[in-house]
Amino acid sequence: AQKITQTQPGMFVQEKEAVTLDCTYDTSDPSYGLFWYKQPSSGEMIFLIYQGSYDQQNATEGRYSLNFQKARKSANLVISASQLGDSAMYFCAMRENRDDKIIFGKGTRLHILP
Amino acid sequence: DSGVTQTPKHLITATGQRVTLRCSPRSGDLSVYWYQQSLDQGLQFLIQYYNGEERAKGNILERFSAQQFPDLHSELNLSSLELGDSALYFCASSVGVVPTYEQYFGPGTRLTVT
């Protein structure tokens, strides 16, 4: 069974609009971490944001925030005021603390339109 | 520039051969992670080392091995190469044993097996 599901293979969004990229996960480990990464067309991987399963507040990093809904096992990435440079592939990932493995979703390709 | 270096940038080799990929983490980072990105398998976590010791193991094949040296650089050895091993191999580093904060990725090594 897939542990990380990103249901949007591709998205087109107008510049300056907010974007929500969906991610749901499946785990029985009560202690885990959730990550988002960005991969532009140039190929490099960029770490964006982290949320721990016991964190009370949603993680934020600049224009990025993670909408963590633990009961729904959802960890959506929200990008506020999107920019052309946000066009990239975005990966959601989870690390279960019982074995420290990191599991990735298949990614969402985001296109920001001028 | 993330501060993580990987060599070589590109590698072309034949089936059955053995190659070594090298990674130097950011100064001060004790953890090194290896990832494989291919069209078939997507993004996969291979292995993590922390301060010279293996910390976590993902979907790393038995034909692959890694180590982290006292100076904290790491090498990923791939042997008996198959066509399906063609992929982009990323190395990343972080300060702590659990990547709760920034992970810094290298530019990757593109391996082509012919």
Tab-separated table of C-alpha atoms in Angstrom:
chain	number	residue	atom	x	y	z
A	1	ALA	CA	0.000	0.000	0.000
A	2	GLN	CA	1.228	3.467	-0.818
A	3	LYS	CA	2.354	5.300	2.263
A	4	ILE	CA	2.524	8.733	0.670
A	5	THR	CA	-0.112	9.816	-1.836
A	6	GLN	CA	0.054	12.923	-3.946
A	7	THR	CA	-3.118	12.916	-5.992
A	8	GLN	CA	-2.318	15.876	-8.250
A	9	PRO	CA	0.173	14.859	-10.941
A	10	GLY	CA	0.062	18.392	-12.365
A	11	MET	CA	-1.340	21.802	-11.500
A	12	PHE	CA	-1.597	25.123	-13.296
A	13	VAL	CA	-1.927	28.244	-11.161
A	14	GLN	CA	-1.964	31.940	-11.968
A	15	GLU	CA	0.935	33.981	-10.628
A	16	LYS	CA	0.276	35.661	-7.249
A	17	GLU	CA	-2.437	33.154	-6.330
A	18	ALA	CA	-2.065	30.833	-3.360
A	19	VAL	CA	-1.455	27.162	-4.110
A	20	THR	CA	-2.249	24.059	-2.099
A	21	LEU	CA	-0.454	20.837	-2.956
A	22	ASP	CA	-2.093	17.777	-1.468
A	23	CYS	CA	-0.375	15.011	0.436
A	24	THR	CA	-1.881	12.192	2.462
A	25	TYR	CA	0.091	9.591	4.327
A	26	ASP	CA	-0.431	6.283	6.036
A	27	THR	CA	1.406	5.126	9.122
A	28	SER	CA	0.782	3.327	12.398
A	29	ASP	CA	3.905	4.808	13.967
A	30	PRO	CA	2.842	7.562	16.413
A	31	SER	CA	6.177	9.305	15.899
A	32	TYR	CA	7.008	10.471	12.416
A	33	GLY	CA	8.084	13.472	10.377
A	34	LEU	CA	6.727	14.946	7.178
A	35	PHE	CA	8.772	16.821	4.580
A	36	TRP	CA	8.299	18.761	1.396
A	37	TYR	CA	10.954	19.145	-1.285
A	38	LYS	CA	11.109	21.188	-4.477
A	39	GLN	CA	12.838	20.087	-7.657
A	40	PRO	CA	13.084	22.737	-10.382
A	41	SER	CA	13.678	21.771	-13.991
A	42	SER	CA	17.406	22.239	-13.413
A	43	GLY	CA	17.272	19.053	-11.343
A	44	GLU	CA	18.525	20.062	-7.935
A	45	MET	CA	16.563	19.083	-4.823
A	46	ILE	CA	15.629	21.752	-2.328
A	47	PHE	CA	14.318	21.028	1.172
A	48	LEU	CA	11.350	23.284	1.921
A	49	ILE	CA	9.691	22.461	5.204
A	50	TYR	CA	9.384	19.894	8.002
A	51	GLN	CA	6.541	18.952	10.359
A	52	GLY	CA	6.895	16.562	13.290
A	53	SER	CA	3.955	14.424	14.316
A	54	TYR	CA	3.970	15.888	17.828
A	55	ASP	CA	4.310	19.494	16.734
A	56	GLN	CA	1.327	21.484	17.940
A	57	GLN	CA	1.627	24.259	15.396
A	58	ASN	CA	1.711	24.047	11.620
A	59	ALA	CA	5.210	24.564	10.251
A	60	THR	CA	5.910	27.733	8.277
A	61	GLU	CA	8.945	28.859	6.302
A	62	GLY	CA	8.497	32.169	4.541
A	63	ARG	CA	5.847	31.721	1.849
A	64	TYR	CA	5.579	27.995	2.594
A	65	SER	CA	3.324	26.532	5.235
A	66	LEU	CA	2.333	22.989	5.979
A	67	ASN	CA	-1.345	22.413	6.712
A	68	PHE	CA	-1.042	19.453	9.081
A	69	GLN	CA	-4.283	17.617	9.831
A	70	LYS	CA	-3.222	14.649	11.904
A	71	ALA	CA	-6.602	12.937	12.212
A	72	ARG	CA	-7.031	13.048	8.457
A	73	LYS	CA	-3.380	12.049	7.886
A	74	SER	CA	-2.964	15.022	5.635
A	75	ALA	CA	0.072	17.281	5.192
A	76	ASN	CA	-0.693	19.748	2.445
A	77	LEU	CA	1.853	22.329	1.334
A	78	VAL	CA	0.519	25.861	0.930
A	79	ILE	CA	2.472	28.382	-1.108
A	80	SER	CA	1.235	31.908	-0.671
A	81	ALA	CA	1.496	34.545	-3.410
A	82	SER	CA	2.961	32.180	-5.996
A	83	GLN	CA	5.826	33.306	-8.219
A	84	LEU	CA	7.051	32.136	-11.612
A	85	GLY	CA	10.060	30.637	-9.879
A	86	ASP	CA	7.771	28.287	-7.959
A	87	SER	CA	7.255	26.253	-11.127
A	88	ALA	CA	8.792	22.914	-10.247
A	89	MET	CA	8.144	19.354	-9.143
A	90	TYR	CA	7.144	19.075	-5.477
A	91	PHE	CA	7.612	15.932	-3.411
A	92	CYS	CA	6.011	15.054	-0.102
A	93	ALA	CA	7.874	12.558	2.096
A	94	MET	CA	7.530	10.862	5.455
A	95	ARG	CA	10.024	9.445	7.919
A	96	GLU	CA	8.752	6.917	10.434
A	97	ASN	CA	10.839	7.088	13.576
A	98	ARG	CA	10.639	3.325	14.187
A	99	ASP	CA	12.980	2.617	11.266
A	100	ASP	CA	14.091	6.067	10.088
A	101	LYS	CA	13.316	5.280	6.455
A	102	ILE	CA	12.183	8.161	4.269
A	103	ILE	CA	9.370	7.439	1.821
A	104	PHE	CA	8.494	9.773	-1.038
A	105	GLY	CA	5.314	10.449	-2.934
A	106	LYS	CA	5.297	10.488	-6.730
A	107	GLY	CA	5.295	14.263	-6.849
A	108	THR	CA	3.159	17.093	-8.199
A	109	ARG	CA	4.352	19.216	-11.105
A	110	LEU	CA	3.364	22.820	-10.488
A	111	HIS	CA	3.186	25.333	-13.336
A	112	ILE	CA	2.834	29.012	-12.460
A	113	LEU	CA	1.280	31.023	-15.278
A	114	PRO	CA	2.200	34.693	-15.857
B	1	ASP	CA	25.316	26.519	-3.761
B	2	SER	CA	24.233	24.164	-0.963
B	3	GLY	CA	27.763	23.431	0.212
B	4	VAL	CA	27.337	19.716	-0.549
B	5	THR	CA	29.588	18.467	-3.321
B	6	GLN	CA	29.191	15.336	-5.391
B	7	THR	CA	31.582	13.842	-7.880
B	8	PRO	CA	31.457	12.968	-10.644
B	9	LYS	CA	28.625	14.980	-12.158
B	10	HIS	CA	28.064	12.471	-14.940
B	11	LEU	CA	29.123	8.858	-15.261
B	12	ILE	CA	28.635	6.539	-18.201
B	13	THR	CA	29.546	2.903	-17.774
B	14	ALA	CA	28.677	-0.538	-19.056
B	15	THR	CA	26.573	-3.278	-17.531
B	16	GLY	CA	28.435	-5.445	-15.076
B	17	GLN	CA	30.844	-2.705	-14.069
B	18	ARG	CA	31.399	-1.120	-10.666
B	19	VAL	CA	31.395	2.607	-9.879
B	20	THR	CA	31.941	4.797	-6.853
B	21	LEU	CA	30.054	8.003	-6.220
B	22	ARG	CA	31.486	10.488	-3.784
B	23	CYS	CA	29.828	13.035	-1.537
B	24	SER	CA	31.262	15.705	0.731
B	25	PRO	CA	28.720	17.088	3.207
B	26	ARG	CA	28.345	20.687	4.254
B	27	SER	CA	30.877	21.762	6.853
B	28	GLY	CA	29.588	20.790	10.294
B	29	ASP	CA	26.957	18.342	9.067
B	30	LEU	CA	27.269	14.868	10.538
B	31	SER	CA	24.527	13.068	8.619
B	32	VAL	CA	24.783	11.999	5.002
B	33	TYR	CA	21.860	10.586	3.034
B	34	TRP	CA	21.846	8.903	-0.362
B	35	TYR	CA	18.842	8.968	-2.682
B	36	GLN	CA	18.147	7.495	-6.109
B	37	GLN	CA	15.824	9.144	-8.614
B	38	SER	CA	14.767	7.198	-11.687
B	39	LEU	CA	11.845	7.355	-14.071
B	40	ASP	CA	10.685	3.861	-13.061
B	41	GLN	CA	11.063	4.000	-9.302
B	42	GLY	CA	10.681	7.699	-8.626
B	43	LEU	CA	12.597	9.127	-5.695
B	44	GLN	CA	13.914	6.556	-3.245
B	45	PHE	CA	15.842	6.829	-0.030
B	46	LEU	CA	18.821	4.473	-0.037
B	47	ILE	CA	20.786	4.888	3.161
B	48	GLN	CA	21.796	7.319	5.917
B	49	TYR	CA	25.055	7.606	7.822
B	50	TYR	CA	25.548	9.622	10.976
B	51	ASN	CA	29.056	10.402	12.174
B	52	GLY	CA	30.490	7.349	10.479
B	53	GLU	CA	27.818	4.867	11.505
B	54	GLU	CA	24.972	3.494	9.418
B	55	ARG	CA	21.777	5.013	10.781
B	56	ALA	CA	18.942	4.004	8.482
B	57	LYS	CA	18.543	1.790	5.479
B	58	GLY	CA	15.990	2.198	2.749
B	59	ASN	CA	15.555	0.397	-0.551
B	60	ILE	CA	19.237	-0.180	-1.140
B	61	LEU	CA	20.099	-3.205	-3.231
B	62	GLU	CA	22.644	-5.748	-2.009
B	63	ARG	CA	24.808	-4.829	-5.007
B	64	PHE	CA	25.093	-1.339	-3.530
B	65	SER	CA	27.083	-0.381	-0.468
B	66	ALA	CA	28.048	2.844	1.195
B	67	GLN	CA	30.303	4.159	3.905
B	68	GLN	CA	31.107	7.376	5.679
B	69	PHE	CA	34.727	8.108	6.429
B	70	PRO	CA	36.272	9.823	9.483
B	71	ASP	CA	36.415	13.112	7.584
B	72	LEU	CA	32.623	12.639	7.072
B	73	HIS	CA	32.709	12.327	3.312
B	74	SER	CA	30.723	9.397	1.997
B	75	GLU	CA	30.972	7.019	-0.912
B	76	LEU	CA	28.270	4.976	-2.580
B	77	ASN	CA	29.544	1.898	-4.365
B	78	LEU	CA	27.412	0.344	-7.082
B	79	SER	CA	28.504	-3.003	-8.479
B	80	SER	CA	27.356	-5.472	-11.123
B	81	LEU	CA	25.571	-2.596	-12.735
B	82	GLU	CA	22.367	-3.167	-14.668
B	83	LEU	CA	20.542	-0.956	-17.134
B	84	GLY	CA	17.923	-0.249	-14.474
B	85	ASP	CA	20.517	1.351	-12.224
B	86	SER	CA	20.633	4.336	-14.569
B	87	ALA	CA	19.414	7.205	-12.414
B	88	LEU	CA	20.242	10.462	-10.731
B	89	TYR	CA	21.910	9.810	-7.379
B	90	PHE	CA	21.633	12.555	-4.790
B	91	CYS	CA	23.545	12.988	-1.617
B	92	ALA	CA	22.220	15.242	1.149
B	93	SER	CA	23.530	16.298	4.528
B	94	SER	CA	22.091	17.616	7.754
B	95	VAL	CA	23.432	18.589	11.125
B	96	GLY	CA	21.656	16.085	13.315
B	97	VAL	CA	20.795	12.454	13.195
B	98	VAL	CA	17.147	13.192	12.403
B	99	PRO	CA	16.575	15.593	9.483
B	100	THR	CA	14.108	17.804	11.318
B	101	TYR	CA	15.653	20.957	10.007
B	102	GLU	CA	17.455	21.825	6.835
B	103	GLN	CA	18.726	19.097	4.605
B	104	TYR	CA	21.151	20.273	1.995
B	105	PHE	CA	21.326	18.422	-1.305
B	106	GLY	CA	24.226	18.071	-3.644
B	107	PRO	CA	23.804	18.594	-7.382
B	108	GLY	CA	23.583	14.858	-8.009
B	109	THR	CA	25.491	12.341	-10.076
B	110	ARG	CA	23.804	11.239	-13.267
B	111	LEU	CA	24.663	7.582	-13.871
B	112	THR	CA	24.032	6.055	-17.265
B	113	VAL	CA	24.520	2.320	-17.662
B	114	THR	CA	24.762	1.144	-21.276
